[in-house]
XYZ file of N, CA and C in Angstrom:
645
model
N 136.474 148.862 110.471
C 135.100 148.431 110.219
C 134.957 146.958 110.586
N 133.867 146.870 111.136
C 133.643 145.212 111.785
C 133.176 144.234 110.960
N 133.154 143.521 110.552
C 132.359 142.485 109.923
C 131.816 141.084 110.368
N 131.294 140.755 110.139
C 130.793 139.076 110.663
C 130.322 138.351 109.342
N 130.696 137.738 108.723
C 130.803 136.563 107.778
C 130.396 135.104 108.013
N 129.349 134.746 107.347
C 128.768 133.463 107.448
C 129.341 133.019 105.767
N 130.114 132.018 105.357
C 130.112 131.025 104.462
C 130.402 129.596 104.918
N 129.538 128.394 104.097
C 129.890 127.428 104.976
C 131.504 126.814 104.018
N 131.378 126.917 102.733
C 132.867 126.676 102.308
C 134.030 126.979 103.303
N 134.881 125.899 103.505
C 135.654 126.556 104.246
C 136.788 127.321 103.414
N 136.915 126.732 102.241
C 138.368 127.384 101.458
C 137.914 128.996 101.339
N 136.424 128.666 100.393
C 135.738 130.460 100.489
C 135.657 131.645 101.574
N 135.288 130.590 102.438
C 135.610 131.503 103.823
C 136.322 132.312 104.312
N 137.824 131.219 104.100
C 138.947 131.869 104.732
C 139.748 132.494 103.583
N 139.050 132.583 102.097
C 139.390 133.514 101.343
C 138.705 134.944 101.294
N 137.615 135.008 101.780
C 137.054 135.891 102.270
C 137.692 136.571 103.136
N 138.008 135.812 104.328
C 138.373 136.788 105.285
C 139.715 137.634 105.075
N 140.235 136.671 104.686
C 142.388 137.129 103.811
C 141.894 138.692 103.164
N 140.594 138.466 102.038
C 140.643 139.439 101.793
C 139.997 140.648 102.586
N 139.294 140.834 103.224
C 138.763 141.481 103.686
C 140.136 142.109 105.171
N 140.294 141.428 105.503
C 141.611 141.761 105.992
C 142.662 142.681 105.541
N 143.062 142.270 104.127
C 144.106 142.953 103.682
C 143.208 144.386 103.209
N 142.226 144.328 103.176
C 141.325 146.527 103.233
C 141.486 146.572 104.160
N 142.004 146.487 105.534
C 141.778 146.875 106.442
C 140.316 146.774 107.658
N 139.493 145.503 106.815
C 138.523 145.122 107.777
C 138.863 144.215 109.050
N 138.235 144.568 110.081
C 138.470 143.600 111.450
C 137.369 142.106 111.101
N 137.516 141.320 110.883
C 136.449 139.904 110.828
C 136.722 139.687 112.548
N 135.328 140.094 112.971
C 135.291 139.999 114.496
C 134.314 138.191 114.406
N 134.031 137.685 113.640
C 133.311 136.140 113.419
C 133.156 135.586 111.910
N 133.833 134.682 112.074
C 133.678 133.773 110.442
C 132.988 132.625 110.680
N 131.484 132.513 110.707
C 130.850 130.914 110.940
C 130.106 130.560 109.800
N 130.145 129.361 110.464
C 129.381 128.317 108.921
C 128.312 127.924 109.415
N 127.269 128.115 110.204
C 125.982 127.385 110.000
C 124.979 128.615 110.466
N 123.632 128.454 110.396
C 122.656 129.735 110.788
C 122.404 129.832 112.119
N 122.663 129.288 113.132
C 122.440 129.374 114.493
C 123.697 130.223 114.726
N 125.291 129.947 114.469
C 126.268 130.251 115.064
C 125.993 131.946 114.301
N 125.498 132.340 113.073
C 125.163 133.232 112.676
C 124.685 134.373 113.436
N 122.951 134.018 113.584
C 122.571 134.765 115.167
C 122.868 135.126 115.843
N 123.826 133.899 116.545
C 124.630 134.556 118.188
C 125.615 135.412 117.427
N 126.380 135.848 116.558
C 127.303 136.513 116.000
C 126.658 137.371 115.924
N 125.854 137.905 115.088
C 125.390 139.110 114.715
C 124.950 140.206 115.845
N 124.080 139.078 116.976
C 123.628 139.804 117.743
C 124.709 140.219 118.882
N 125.617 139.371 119.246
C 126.926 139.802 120.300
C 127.621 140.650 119.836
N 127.793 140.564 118.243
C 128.976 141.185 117.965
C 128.248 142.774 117.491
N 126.815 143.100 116.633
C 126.503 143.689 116.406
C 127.928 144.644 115.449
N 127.707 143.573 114.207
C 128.931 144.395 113.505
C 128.435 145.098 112.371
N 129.189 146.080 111.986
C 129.281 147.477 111.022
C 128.581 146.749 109.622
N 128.748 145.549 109.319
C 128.076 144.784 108.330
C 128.061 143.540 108.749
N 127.082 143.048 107.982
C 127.387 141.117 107.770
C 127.274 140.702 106.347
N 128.194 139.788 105.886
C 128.392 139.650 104.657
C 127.990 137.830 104.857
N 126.687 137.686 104.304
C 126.395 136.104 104.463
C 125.668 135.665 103.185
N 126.003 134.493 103.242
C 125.577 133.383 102.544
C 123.867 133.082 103.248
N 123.583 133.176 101.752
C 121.966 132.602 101.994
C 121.839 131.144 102.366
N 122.328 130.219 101.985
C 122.131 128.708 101.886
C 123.018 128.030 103.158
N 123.027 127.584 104.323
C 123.554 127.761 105.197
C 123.412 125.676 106.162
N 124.395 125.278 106.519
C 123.640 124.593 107.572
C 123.024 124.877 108.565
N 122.118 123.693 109.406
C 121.788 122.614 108.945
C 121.229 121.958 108.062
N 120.237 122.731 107.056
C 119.249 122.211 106.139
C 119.628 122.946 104.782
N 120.723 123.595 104.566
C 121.011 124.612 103.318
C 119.827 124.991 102.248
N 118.499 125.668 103.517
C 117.745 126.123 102.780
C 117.537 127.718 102.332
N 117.732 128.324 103.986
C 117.838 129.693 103.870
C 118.058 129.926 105.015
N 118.994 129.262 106.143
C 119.447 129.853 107.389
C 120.199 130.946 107.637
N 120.849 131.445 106.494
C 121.017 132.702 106.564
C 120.507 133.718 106.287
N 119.605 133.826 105.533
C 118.681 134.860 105.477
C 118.030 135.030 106.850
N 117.638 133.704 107.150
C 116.680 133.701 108.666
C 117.468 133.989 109.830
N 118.295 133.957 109.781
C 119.739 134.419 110.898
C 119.404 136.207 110.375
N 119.665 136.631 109.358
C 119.427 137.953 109.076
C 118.173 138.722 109.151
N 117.389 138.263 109.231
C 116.104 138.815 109.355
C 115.955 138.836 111.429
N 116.103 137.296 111.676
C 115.899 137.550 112.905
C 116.841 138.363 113.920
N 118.122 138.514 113.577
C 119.293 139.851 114.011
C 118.365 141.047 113.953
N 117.784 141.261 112.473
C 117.798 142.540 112.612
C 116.045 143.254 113.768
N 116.057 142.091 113.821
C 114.619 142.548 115.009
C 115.011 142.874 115.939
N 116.336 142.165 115.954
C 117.131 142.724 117.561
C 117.888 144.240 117.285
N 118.537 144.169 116.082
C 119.517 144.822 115.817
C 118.926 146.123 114.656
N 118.126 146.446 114.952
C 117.380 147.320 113.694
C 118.336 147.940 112.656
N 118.014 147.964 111.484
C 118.729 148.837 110.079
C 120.237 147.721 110.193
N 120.565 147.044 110.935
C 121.587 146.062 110.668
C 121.955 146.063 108.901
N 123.112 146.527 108.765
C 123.899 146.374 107.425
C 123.788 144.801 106.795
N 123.336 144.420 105.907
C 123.476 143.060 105.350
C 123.776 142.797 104.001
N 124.862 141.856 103.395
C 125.553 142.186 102.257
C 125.261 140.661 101.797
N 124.275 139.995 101.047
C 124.152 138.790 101.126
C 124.973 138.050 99.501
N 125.587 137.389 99.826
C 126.576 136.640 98.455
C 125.223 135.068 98.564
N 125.000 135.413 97.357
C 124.083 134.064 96.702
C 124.752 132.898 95.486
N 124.541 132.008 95.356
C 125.273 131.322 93.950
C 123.194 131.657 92.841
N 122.636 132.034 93.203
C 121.682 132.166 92.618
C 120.167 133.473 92.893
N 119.614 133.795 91.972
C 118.717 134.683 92.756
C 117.632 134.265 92.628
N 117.285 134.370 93.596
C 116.328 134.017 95.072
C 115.302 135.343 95.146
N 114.526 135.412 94.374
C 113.622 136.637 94.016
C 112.907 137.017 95.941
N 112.471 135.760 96.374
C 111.759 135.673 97.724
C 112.973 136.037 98.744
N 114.275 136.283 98.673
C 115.310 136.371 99.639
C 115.676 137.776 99.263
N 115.541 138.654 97.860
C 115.353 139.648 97.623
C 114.478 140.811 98.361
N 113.302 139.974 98.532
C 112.005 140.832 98.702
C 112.046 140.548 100.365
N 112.303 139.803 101.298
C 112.173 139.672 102.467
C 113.506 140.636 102.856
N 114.532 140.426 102.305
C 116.031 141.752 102.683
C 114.932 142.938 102.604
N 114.586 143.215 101.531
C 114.065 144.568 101.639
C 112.720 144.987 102.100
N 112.372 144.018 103.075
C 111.292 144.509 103.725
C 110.801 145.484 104.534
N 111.821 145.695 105.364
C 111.489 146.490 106.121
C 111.987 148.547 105.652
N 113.545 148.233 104.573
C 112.918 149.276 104.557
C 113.935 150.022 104.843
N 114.752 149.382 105.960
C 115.656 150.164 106.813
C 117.450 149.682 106.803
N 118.340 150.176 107.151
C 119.548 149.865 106.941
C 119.963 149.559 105.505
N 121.474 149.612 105.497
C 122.228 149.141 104.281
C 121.539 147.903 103.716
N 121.600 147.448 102.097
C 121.251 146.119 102.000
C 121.937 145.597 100.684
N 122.881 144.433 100.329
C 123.047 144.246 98.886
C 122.800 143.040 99.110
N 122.835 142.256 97.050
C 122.798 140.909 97.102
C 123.460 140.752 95.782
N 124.422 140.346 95.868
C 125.151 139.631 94.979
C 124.928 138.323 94.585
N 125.467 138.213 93.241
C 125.723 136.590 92.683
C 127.187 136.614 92.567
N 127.527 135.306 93.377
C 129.123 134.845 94.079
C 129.778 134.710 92.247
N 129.033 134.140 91.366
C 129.816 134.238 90.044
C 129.824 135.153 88.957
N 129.578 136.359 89.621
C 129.444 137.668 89.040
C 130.517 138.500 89.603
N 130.684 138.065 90.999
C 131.550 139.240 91.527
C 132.829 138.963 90.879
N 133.410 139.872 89.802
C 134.785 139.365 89.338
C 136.062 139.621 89.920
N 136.103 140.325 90.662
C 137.403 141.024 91.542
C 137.171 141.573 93.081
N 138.266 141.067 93.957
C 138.384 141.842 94.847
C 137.958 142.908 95.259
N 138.250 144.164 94.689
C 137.507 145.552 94.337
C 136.079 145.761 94.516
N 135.657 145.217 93.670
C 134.375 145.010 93.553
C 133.532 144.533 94.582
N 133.719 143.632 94.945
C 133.225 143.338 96.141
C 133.554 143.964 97.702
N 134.967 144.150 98.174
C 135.386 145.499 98.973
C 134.620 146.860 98.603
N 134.039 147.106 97.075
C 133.648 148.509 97.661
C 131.889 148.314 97.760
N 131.442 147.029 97.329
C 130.056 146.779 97.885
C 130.132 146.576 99.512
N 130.656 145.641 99.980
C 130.562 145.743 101.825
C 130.881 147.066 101.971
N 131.674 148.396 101.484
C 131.984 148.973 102.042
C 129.946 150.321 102.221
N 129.794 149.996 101.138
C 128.490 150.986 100.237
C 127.590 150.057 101.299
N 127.270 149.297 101.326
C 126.499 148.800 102.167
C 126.882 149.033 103.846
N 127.546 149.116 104.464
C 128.558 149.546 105.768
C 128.015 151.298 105.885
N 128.460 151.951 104.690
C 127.589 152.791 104.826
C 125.955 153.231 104.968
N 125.808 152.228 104.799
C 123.751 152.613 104.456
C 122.935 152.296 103.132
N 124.168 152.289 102.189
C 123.894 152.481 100.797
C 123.558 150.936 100.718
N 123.398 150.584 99.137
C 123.056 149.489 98.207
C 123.982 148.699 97.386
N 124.197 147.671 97.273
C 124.670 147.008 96.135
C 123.937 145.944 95.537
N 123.444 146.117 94.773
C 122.330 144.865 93.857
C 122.842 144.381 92.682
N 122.938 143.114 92.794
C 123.673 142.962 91.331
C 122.531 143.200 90.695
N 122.514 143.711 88.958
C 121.714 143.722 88.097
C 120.975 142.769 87.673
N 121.033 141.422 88.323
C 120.243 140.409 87.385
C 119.135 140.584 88.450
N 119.201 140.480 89.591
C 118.087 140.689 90.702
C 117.558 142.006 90.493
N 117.495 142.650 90.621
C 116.918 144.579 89.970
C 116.083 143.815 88.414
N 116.721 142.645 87.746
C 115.797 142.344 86.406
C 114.902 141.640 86.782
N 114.864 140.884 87.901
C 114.069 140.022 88.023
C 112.861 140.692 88.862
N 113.326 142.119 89.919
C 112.364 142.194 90.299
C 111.347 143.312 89.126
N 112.064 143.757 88.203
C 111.673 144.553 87.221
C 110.510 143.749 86.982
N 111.133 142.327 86.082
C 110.217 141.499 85.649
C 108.958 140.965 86.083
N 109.034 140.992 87.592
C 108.044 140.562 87.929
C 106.869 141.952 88.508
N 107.293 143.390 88.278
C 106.116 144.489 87.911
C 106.147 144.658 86.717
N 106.573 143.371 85.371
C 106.080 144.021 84.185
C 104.727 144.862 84.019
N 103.353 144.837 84.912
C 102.726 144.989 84.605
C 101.884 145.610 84.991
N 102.799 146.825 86.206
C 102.689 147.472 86.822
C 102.415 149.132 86.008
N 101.196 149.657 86.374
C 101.157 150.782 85.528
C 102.287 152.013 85.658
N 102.770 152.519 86.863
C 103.645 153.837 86.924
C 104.825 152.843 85.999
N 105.707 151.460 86.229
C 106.636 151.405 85.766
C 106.297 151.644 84.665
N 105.148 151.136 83.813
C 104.993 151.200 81.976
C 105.107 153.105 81.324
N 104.870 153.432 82.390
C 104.962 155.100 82.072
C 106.267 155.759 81.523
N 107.506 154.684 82.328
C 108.544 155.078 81.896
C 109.157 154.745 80.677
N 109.929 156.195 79.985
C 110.433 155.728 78.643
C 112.170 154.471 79.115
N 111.953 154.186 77.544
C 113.311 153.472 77.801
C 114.708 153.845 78.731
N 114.682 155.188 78.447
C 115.909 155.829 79.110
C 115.962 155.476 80.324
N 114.784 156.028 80.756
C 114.163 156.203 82.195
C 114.248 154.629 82.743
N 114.268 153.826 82.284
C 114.357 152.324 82.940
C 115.320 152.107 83.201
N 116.396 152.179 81.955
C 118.269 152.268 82.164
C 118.124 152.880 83.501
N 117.786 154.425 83.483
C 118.550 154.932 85.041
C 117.543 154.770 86.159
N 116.299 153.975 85.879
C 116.179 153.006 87.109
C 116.826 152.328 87.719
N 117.109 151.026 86.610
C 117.848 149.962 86.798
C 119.475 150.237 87.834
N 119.639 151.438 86.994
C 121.169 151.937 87.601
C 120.924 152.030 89.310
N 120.165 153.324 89.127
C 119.757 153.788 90.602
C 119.447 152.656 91.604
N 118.633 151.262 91.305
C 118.569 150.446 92.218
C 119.746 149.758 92.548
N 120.363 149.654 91.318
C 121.790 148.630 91.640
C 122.516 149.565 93.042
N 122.298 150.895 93.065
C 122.806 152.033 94.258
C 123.921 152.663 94.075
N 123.727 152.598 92.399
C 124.545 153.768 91.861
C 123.945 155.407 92.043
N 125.358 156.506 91.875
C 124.980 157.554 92.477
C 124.210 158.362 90.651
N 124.159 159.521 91.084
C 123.896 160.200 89.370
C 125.265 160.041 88.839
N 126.663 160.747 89.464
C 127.381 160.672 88.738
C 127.968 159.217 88.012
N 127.598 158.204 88.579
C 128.115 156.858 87.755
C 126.971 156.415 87.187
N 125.786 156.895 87.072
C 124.820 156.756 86.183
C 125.276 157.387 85.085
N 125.398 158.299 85.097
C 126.116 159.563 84.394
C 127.187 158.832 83.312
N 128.396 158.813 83.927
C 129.485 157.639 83.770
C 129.059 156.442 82.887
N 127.956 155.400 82.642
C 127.787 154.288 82.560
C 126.933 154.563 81.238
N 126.331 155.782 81.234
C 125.065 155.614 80.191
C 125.618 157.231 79.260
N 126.536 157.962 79.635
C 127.424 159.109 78.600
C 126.610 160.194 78.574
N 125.621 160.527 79.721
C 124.452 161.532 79.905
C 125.440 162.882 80.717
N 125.217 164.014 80.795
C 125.550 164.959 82.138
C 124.342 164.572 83.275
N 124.898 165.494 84.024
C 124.988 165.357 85.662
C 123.508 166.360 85.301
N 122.926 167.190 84.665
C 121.548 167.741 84.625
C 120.715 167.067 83.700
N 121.183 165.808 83.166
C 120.381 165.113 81.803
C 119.937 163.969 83.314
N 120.760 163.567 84.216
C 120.696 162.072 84.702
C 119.756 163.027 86.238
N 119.502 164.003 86.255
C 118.868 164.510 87.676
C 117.599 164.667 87.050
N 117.277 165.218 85.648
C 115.801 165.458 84.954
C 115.000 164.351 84.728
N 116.400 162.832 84.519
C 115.533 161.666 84.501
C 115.358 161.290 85.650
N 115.959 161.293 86.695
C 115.668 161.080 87.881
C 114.291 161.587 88.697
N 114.173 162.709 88.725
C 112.993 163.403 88.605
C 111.619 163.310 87.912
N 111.839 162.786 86.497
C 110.942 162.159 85.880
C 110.268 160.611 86.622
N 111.299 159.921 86.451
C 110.883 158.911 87.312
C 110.144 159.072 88.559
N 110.868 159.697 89.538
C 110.098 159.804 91.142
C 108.643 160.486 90.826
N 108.010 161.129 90.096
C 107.403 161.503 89.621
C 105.702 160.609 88.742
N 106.672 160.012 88.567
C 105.988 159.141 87.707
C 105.819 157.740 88.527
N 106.448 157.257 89.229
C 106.053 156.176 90.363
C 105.702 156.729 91.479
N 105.502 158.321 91.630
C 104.586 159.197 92.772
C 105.415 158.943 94.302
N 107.090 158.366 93.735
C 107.202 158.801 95.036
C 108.010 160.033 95.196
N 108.645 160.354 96.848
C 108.748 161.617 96.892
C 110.418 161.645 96.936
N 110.959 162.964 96.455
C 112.185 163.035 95.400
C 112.802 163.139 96.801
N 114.200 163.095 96.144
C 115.627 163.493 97.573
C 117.055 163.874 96.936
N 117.691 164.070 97.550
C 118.927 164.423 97.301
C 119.976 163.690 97.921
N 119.337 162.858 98.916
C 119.836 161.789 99.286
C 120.196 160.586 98.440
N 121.304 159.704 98.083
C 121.351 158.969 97.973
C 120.964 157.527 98.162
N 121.408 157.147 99.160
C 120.613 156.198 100.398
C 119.253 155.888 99.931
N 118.565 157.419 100.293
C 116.819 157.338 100.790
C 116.800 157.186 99.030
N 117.074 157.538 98.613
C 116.319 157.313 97.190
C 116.199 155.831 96.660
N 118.032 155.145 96.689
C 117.731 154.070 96.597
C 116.801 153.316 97.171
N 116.610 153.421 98.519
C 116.008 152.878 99.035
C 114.100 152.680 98.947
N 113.986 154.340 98.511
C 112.456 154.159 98.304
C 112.044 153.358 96.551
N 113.190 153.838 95.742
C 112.989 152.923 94.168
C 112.774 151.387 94.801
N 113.372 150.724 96.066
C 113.717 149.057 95.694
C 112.362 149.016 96.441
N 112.244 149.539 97.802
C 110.742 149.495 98.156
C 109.483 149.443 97.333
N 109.328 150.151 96.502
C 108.765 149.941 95.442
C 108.760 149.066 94.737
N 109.923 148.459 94.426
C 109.500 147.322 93.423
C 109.127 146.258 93.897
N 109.799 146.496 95.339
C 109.641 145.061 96.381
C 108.134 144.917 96.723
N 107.393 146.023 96.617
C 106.001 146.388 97.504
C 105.186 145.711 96.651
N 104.950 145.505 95.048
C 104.222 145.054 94.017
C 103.968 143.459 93.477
């Protein structure tokens, strides 16, 4: 699996890459600023990109803008963004369009190796990784949204889950429900925010974050 990595730390960087290496990832580009970003993404057109939002020259958001403008070239482009903070507006522009893999982590959340190897990997696939404080924040900001108020408490838990781009069974897993208790709430929900159900993984996540992103 390919990767391309933007951090401008250099110690972080090249701890990044060590690890990503030792899973068995190829790091086909490790750069530090948002221009060298671009030309990476778009030459190399790799299986993911795992970048830093805050970037030189101006460490405002050259990596996001390196990622957004790739993926005009590069459509559904995989993007795995490590933040030291969330960035509600870097949230909602990742998920604009809609299409490809997408996560966003907070760099002092991710506690292990693991953890982070099997988010690039979920994202590489198509899938999601959201840390939970971003899924709260964008919660927070449709407090006041009518389909979300419809939902009971439960039903928010295995929102919340489902956006982070967990499957039923680790919803399942996380909250001590069966596998026909966590598909009835699932169902309830799509239902109740009127959108349309799947069996897909992926597409589901994907239409819950659309949603929250859309409001």
């Amino acid at each position: 699996m390919r990767v391309v990595l933007a951090e401008d730390l250099h110690l972080l960087r090249e701890g990044l890459v060590a690890l990503l290496r030792a899973h068995g990832f190829e790091v086909v580009a490790a750069v530090e600023s948002g221009p060298e970003l671009l030309t990476a993404l778009v030459g190399e057109r790799p299986d993911v990109a795992v970048v830093d939002v805050r970037l030189p020259p101006t460490f405002t958001d050259e990596g996001l803008q390196a990622v957004l403008a790739a993926r005009r070239q590069v459509p559904g482009l995989p993007v795995l963004v490590l933040s030291q903070h969330v960035e509600q507006l870097y949230a909602r522009e990742l998920l604009a369009d809609g299409s490809g893999g997408v996560g966003y982590l907070l760099k002092d959340r991710v506690f292990n190796g693991e953890q982070f190897v099997d988010a690039v990997r979920r994202v590489a696939a198509g899938g999601t990784a959201m840390d939970p404080e971003v899924i709260a924040r964008l919660l927070a900001s449709n407090a006041r949204n009518e389909p979300l108020g419809r939902l009971t408490p439960r039903e928010r838990e295995v929102l919340e889950l489902m956006a982070e781009g967990r499957s039923n069974a680790a919803i399942g897993q996380r909250l001590f429900l069966s596998d026909s208790a966590v598909g009835k709430h699932t169902a309830n929900i799509f239902t109740k925010l009127g959108l349309a159900a799947s069996d897909d993984d992926n597409r589901r996540v994907l239409a819950v974050l659309a949603f929250l992103n859309s409001k």
